[in-house]
PDB file of C-alpha atoms in Angstrom:
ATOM      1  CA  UNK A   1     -13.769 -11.190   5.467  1.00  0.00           C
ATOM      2  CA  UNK A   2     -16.576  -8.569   4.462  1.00  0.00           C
ATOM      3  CA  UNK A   3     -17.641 -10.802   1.608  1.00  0.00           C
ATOM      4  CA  UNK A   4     -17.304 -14.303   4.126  1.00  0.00           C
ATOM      5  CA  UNK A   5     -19.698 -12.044   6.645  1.00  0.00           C
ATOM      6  CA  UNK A   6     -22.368 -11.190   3.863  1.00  0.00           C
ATOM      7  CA  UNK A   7     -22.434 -14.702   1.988  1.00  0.00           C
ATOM      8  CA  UNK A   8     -21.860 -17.088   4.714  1.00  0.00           C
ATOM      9  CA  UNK A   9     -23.426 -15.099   8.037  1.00  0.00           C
ATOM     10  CA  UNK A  10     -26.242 -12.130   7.018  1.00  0.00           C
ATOM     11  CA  UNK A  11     -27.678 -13.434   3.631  1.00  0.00           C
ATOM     12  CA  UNK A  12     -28.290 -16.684   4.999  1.00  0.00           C
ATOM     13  CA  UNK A  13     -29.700 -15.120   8.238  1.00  0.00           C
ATOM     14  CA  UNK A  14     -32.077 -12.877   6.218  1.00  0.00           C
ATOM     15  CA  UNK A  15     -33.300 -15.898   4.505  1.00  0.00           C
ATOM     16  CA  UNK A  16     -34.509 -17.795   7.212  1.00  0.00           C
ATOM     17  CA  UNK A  17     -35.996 -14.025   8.582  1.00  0.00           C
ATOM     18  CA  UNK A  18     -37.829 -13.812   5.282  1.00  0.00           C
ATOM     19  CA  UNK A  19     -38.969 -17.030   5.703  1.00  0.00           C
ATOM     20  CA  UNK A  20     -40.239 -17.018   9.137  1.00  0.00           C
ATOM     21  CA  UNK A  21     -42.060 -13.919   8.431  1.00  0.00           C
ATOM     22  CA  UNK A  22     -43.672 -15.369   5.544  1.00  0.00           C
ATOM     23  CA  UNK A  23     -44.632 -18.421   7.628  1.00  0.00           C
ATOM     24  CA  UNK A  24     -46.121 -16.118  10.135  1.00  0.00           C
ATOM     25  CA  UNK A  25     -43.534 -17.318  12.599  1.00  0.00           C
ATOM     26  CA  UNK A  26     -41.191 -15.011  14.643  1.00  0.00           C
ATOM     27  CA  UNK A  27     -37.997 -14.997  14.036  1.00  0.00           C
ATOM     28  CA  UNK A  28     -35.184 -16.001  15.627  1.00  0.00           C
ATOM     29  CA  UNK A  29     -33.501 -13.023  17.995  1.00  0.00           C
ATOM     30  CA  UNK A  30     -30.078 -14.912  17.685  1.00  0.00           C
ATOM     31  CA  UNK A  31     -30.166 -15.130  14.417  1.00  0.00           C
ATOM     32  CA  UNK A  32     -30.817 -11.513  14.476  1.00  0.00           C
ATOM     33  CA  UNK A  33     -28.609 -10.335  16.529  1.00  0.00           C
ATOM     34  CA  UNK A  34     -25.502 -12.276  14.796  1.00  0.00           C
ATOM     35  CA  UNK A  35     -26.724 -11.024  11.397  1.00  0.00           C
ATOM     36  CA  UNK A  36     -26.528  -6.840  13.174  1.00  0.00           C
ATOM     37  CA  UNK A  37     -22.908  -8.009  14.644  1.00  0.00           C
ATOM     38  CA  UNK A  38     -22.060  -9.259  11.485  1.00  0.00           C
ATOM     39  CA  UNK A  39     -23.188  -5.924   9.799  1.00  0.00           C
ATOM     40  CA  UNK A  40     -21.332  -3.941  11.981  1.00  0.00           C
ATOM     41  CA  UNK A  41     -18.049  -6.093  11.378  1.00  0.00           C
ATOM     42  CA  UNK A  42     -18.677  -4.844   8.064  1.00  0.00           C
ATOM     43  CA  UNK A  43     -19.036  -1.413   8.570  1.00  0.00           C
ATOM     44  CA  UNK A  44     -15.498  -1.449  10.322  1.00  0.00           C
ATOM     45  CA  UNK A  45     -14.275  -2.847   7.787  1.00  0.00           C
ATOM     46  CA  UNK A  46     -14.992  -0.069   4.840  1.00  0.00           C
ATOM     47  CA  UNK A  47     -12.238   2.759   5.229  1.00  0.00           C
ATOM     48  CA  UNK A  48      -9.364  -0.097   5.526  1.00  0.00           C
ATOM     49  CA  UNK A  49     -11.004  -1.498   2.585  1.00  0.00           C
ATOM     50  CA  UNK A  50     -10.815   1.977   0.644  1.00  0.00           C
ATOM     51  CA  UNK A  51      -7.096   2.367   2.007  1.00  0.00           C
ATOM     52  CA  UNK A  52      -6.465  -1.119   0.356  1.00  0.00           C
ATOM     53  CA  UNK A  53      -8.662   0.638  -3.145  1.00  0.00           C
ATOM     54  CA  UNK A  54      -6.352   2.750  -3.456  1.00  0.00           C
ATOM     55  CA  UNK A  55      -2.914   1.779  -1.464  1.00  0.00           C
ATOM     56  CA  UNK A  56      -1.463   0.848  -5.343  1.00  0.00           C
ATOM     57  CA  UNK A  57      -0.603   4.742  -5.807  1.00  0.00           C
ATOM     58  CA  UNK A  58       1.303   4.645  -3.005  1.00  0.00           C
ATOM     59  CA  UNK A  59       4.440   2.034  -3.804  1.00  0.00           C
ATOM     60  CA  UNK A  60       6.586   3.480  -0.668  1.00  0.00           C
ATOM     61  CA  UNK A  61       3.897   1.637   1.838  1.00  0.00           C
ATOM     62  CA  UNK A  62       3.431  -1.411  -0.391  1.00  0.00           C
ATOM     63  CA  UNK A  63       6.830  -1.683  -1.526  1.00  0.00           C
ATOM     64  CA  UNK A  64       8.576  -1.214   2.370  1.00  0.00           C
ATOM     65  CA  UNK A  65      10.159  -3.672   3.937  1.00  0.00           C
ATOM     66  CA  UNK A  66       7.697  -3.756   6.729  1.00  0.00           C
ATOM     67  CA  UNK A  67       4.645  -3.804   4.337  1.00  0.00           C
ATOM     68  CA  UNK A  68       2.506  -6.262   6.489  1.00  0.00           C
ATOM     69  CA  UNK A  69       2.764  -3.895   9.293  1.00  0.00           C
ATOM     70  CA  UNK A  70       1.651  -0.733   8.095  1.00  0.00           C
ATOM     71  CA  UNK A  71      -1.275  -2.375   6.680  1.00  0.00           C
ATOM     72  CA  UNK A  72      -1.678  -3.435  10.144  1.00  0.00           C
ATOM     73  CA  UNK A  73      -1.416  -0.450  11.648  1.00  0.00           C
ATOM     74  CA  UNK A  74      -3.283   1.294   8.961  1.00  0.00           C
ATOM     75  CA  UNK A  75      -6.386  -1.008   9.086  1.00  0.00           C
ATOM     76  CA  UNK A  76      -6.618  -0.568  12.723  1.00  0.00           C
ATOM     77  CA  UNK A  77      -5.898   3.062  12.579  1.00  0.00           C
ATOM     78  CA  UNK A  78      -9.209   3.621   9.581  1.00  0.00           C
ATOM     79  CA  UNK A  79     -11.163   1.466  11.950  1.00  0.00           C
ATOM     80  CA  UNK A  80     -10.626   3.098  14.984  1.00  0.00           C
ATOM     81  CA  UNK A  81     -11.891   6.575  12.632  1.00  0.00           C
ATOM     82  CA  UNK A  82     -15.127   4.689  11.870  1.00  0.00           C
ATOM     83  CA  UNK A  83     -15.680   4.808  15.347  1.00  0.00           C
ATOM     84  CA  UNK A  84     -16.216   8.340  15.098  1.00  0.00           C
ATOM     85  CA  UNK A  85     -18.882   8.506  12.364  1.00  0.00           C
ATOM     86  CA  UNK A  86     -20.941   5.339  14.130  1.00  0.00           C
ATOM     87  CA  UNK A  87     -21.284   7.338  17.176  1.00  0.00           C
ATOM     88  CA  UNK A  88     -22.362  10.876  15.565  1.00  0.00           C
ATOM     89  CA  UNK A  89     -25.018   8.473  13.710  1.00  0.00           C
ATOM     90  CA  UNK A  90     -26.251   8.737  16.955  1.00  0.00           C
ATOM     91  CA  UNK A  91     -25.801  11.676  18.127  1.00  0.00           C
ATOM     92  CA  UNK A  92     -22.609  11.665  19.771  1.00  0.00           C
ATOM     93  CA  UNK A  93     -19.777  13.515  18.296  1.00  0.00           C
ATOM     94  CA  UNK A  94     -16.182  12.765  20.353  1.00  0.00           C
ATOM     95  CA  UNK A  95     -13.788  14.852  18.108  1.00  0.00           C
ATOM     96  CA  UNK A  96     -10.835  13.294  19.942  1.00  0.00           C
ATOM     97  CA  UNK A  97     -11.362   9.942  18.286  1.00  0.00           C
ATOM     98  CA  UNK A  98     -10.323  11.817  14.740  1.00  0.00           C
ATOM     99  CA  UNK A  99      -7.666  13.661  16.446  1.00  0.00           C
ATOM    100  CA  UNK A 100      -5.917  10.480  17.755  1.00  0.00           C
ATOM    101  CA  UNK A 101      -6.259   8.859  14.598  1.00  0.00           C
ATOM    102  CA  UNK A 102      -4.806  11.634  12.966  1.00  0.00           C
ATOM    103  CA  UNK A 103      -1.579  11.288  15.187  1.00  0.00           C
ATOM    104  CA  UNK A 104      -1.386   7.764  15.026  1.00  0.00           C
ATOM    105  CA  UNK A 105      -1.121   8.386  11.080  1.00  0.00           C
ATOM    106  CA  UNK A 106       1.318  11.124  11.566  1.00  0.00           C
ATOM    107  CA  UNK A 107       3.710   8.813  13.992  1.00  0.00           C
ATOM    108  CA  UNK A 108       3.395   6.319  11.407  1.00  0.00           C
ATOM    109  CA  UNK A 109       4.175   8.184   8.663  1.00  0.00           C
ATOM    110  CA  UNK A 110       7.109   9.554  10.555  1.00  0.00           C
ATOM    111  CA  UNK A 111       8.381   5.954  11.529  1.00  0.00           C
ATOM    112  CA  UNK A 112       8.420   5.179   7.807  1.00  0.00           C
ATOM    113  CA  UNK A 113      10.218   8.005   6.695  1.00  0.00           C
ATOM    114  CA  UNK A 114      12.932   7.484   9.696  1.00  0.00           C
ATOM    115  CA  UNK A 115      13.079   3.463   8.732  1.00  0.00           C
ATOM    116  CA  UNK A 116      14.077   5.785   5.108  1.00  0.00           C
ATOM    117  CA  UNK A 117      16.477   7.769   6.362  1.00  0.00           C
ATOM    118  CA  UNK A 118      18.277   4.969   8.735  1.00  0.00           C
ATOM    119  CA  UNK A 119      18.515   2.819   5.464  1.00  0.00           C
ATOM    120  CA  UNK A 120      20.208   5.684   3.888  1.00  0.00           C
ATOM    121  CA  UNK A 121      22.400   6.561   6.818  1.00  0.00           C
ATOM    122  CA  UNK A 122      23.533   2.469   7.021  1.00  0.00           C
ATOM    123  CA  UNK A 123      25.130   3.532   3.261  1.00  0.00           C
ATOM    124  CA  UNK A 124      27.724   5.611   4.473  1.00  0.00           C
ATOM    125  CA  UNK A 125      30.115   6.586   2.108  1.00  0.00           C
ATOM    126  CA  UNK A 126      29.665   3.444  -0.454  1.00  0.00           C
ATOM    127  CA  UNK A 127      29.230   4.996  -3.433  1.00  0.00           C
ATOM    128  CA  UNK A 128      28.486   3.877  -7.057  1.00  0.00           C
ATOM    129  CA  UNK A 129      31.045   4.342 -10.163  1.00  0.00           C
ATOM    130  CA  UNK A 130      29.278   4.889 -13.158  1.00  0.00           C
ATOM    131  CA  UNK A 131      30.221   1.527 -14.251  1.00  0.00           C
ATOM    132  CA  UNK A 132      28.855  -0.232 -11.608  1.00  0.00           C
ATOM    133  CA  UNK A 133      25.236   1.697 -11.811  1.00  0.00           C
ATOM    134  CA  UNK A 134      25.098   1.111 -15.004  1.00  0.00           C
ATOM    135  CA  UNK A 135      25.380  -2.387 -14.532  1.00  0.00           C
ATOM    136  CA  UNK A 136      22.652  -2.623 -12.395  1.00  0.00           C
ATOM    137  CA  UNK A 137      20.627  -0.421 -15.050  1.00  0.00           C
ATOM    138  CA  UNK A 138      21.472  -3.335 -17.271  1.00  0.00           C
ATOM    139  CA  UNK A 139      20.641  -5.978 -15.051  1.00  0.00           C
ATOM    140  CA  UNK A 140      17.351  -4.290 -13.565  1.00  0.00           C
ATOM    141  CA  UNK A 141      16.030  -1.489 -15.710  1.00  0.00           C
ATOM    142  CA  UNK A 142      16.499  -2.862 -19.491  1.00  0.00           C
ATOM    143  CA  UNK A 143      13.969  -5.763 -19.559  1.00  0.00           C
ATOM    144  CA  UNK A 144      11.613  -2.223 -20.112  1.00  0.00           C
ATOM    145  CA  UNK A 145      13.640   0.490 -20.850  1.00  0.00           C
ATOM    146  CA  UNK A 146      15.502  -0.479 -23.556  1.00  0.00           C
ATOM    147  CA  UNK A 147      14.731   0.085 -27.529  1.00  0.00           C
ATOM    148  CA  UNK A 148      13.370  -3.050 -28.011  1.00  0.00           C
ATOM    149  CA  UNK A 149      12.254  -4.621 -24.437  1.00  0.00           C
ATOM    150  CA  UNK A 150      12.960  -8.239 -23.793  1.00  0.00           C
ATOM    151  CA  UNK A 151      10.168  -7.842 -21.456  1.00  0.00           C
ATOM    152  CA  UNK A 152       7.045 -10.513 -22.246  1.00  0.00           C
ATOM    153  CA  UNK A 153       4.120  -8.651 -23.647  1.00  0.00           C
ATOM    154  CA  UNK A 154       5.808  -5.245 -23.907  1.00  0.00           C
ATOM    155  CA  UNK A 155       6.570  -3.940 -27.499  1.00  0.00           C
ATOM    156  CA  UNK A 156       7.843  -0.239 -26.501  1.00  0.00           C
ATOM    157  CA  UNK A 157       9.963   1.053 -23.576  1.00  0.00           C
ATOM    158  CA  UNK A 158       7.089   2.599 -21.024  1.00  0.00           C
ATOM    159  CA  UNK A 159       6.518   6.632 -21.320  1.00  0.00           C
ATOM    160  CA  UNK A 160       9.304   5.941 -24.232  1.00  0.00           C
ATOM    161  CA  UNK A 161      12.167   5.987 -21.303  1.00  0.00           C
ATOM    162  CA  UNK A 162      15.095   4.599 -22.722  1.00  0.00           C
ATOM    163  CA  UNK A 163      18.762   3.855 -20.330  1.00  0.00           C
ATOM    164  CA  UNK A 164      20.473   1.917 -22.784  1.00  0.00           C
ATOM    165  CA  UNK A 165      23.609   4.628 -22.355  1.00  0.00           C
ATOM    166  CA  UNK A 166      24.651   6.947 -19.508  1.00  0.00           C
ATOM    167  CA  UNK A 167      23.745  10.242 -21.537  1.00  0.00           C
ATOM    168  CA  UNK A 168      20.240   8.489 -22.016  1.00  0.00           C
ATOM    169  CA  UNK A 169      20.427   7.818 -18.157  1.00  0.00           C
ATOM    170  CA  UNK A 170      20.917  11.728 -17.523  1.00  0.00           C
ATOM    171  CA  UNK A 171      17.961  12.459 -19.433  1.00  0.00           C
ATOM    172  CA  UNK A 172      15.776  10.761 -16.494  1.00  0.00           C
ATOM    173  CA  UNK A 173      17.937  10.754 -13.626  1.00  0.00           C
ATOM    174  CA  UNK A 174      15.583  13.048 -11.963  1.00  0.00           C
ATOM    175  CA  UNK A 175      12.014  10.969 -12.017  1.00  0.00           C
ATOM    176  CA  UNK A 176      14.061   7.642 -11.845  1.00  0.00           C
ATOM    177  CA  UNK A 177      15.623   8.701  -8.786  1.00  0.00           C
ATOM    178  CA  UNK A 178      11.777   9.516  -7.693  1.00  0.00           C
ATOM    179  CA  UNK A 179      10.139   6.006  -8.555  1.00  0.00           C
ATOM    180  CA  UNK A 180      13.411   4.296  -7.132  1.00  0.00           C
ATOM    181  CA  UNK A 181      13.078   5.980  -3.725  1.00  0.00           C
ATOM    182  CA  UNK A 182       9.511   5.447  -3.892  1.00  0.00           C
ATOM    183  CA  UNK A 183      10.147   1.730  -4.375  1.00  0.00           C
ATOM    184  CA  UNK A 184       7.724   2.057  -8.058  1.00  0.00           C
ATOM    185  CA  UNK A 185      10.401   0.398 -10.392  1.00  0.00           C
ATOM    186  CA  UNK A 186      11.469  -2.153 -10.822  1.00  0.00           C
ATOM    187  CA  UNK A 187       7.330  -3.032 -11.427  1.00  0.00           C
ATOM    188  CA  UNK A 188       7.117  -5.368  -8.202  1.00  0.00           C
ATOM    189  CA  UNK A 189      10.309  -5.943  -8.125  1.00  0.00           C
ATOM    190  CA  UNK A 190      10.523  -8.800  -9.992  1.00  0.00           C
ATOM    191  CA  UNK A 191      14.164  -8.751 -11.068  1.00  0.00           C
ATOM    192  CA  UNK A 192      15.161  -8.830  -7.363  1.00  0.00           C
ATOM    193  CA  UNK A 193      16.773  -5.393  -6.475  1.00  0.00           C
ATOM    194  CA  UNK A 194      17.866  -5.947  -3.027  1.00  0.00           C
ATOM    195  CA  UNK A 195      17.084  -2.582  -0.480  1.00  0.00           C
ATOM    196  CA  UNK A 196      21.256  -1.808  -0.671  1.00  0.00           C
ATOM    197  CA  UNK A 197      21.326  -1.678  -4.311  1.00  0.00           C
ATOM    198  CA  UNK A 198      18.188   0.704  -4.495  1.00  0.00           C
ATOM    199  CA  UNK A 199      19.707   3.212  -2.114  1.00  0.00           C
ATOM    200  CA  UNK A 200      22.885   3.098  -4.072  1.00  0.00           C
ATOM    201  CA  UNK A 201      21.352   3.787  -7.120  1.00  0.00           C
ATOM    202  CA  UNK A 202      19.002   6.647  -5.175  1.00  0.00           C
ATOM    203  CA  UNK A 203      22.331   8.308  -4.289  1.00  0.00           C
ATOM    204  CA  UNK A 204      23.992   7.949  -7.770  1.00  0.00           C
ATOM    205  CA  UNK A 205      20.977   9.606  -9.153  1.00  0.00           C
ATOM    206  CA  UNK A 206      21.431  12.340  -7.385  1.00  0.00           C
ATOM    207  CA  UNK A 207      24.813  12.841  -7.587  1.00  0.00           C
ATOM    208  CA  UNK A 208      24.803  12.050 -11.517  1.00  0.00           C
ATOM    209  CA  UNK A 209      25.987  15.266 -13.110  1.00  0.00           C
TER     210      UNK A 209
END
């Protein structure tokens, strides 16, 4: 959209400006006036755009099952905080606009971690044997993690994690309990872990002795 606005609406706009002015001509007001609006689209559009920069450190927003929505709600949320620095540009300062933004991101952030916890909660006691984690291990973790990866492209096992056995397993149960919760591996999920099967596995992490 920010690119559309500068390409198709305020270049071409400041061309014909240039142009009028050169031609001694004045130019048009309307054109003028969409190429400011179109500006200030823009300028609403820069902290969402610095969210979205950046969002690919954070795989427990991208990765949720409601991804679309806290982009959503995150885009509107950054926006809304422009507000605040476009009206102490001139000299008004309203605090409360950062305040309620800062709410609205703490409400959010508490909605995803509840969405967490209700997922874990659904659970109940189903539990994992080691047999059965394993096999998902097999089936979700060794295209990458194994001694030689059947991966495309990748020649070593990643950080040199290896799960071929259950005492290798041990060895990183703590950080692959982390980037499992955190919805980092599988790498986009391309080998289709469902939601169940990730919680399971989160919970036979931690229980793994």
């Amino acid at each position: 959209i920010m690119v559309g606005n500068v390409f198709f609406g305020i270049i071409p706009l400041q061309r014909k400006f240039v142009k009028a002015i050169n031609a001694g001509e004045l130019p048009d007001a309307e054109g003028l006036r969409m190429a400011k609006l179109r500006s200030t689209h823009n300028n609403y559009f820069t902290l969402p755009v610095l969210f979205c920069m950046i969002s690919n450190h954070y795989p427990f927003l991208y990765g949720h099952r409601y991804n679309w929505l806290i982009l959503i709600a995150v885009c509107l949320i950054t926006a809304a905080a422009r507000q605040f620095f476009n009206l102490r540009h001139k000299g008004i300062v309203k605090p409360g606009i950062l305040v309620g933004c800062a709410a609205l991101f703490v409400a959010l952030m508490g909605a995803v971690q509840w969405d967490s916890l209700r997922a874990q909660a659904q659970l109940g006691a189903v539990q994992l044997s080691d047999l059965e984690a394993m096999t998902l291990i097999n089936t979700h973790c060794l295209g990458c993690h194994a001694s030689t990866p059947s991966f495309p492209g990748m020649t070593a096992p990643p950080l040199g994690v290896i799960l071929t056995t259950l005492d290798a397993v041990r060895l990183h149960k703590d950080k692959a309990k982390v980037v499992l919760a955190a919805n980092y591996m599988p790498l986009g999920n391309l080998t289709g872990l469902t939601p169940e099967q990730r919680q399971q596995l989160v919970q036979w992490f931690g229980q793994l002795q």
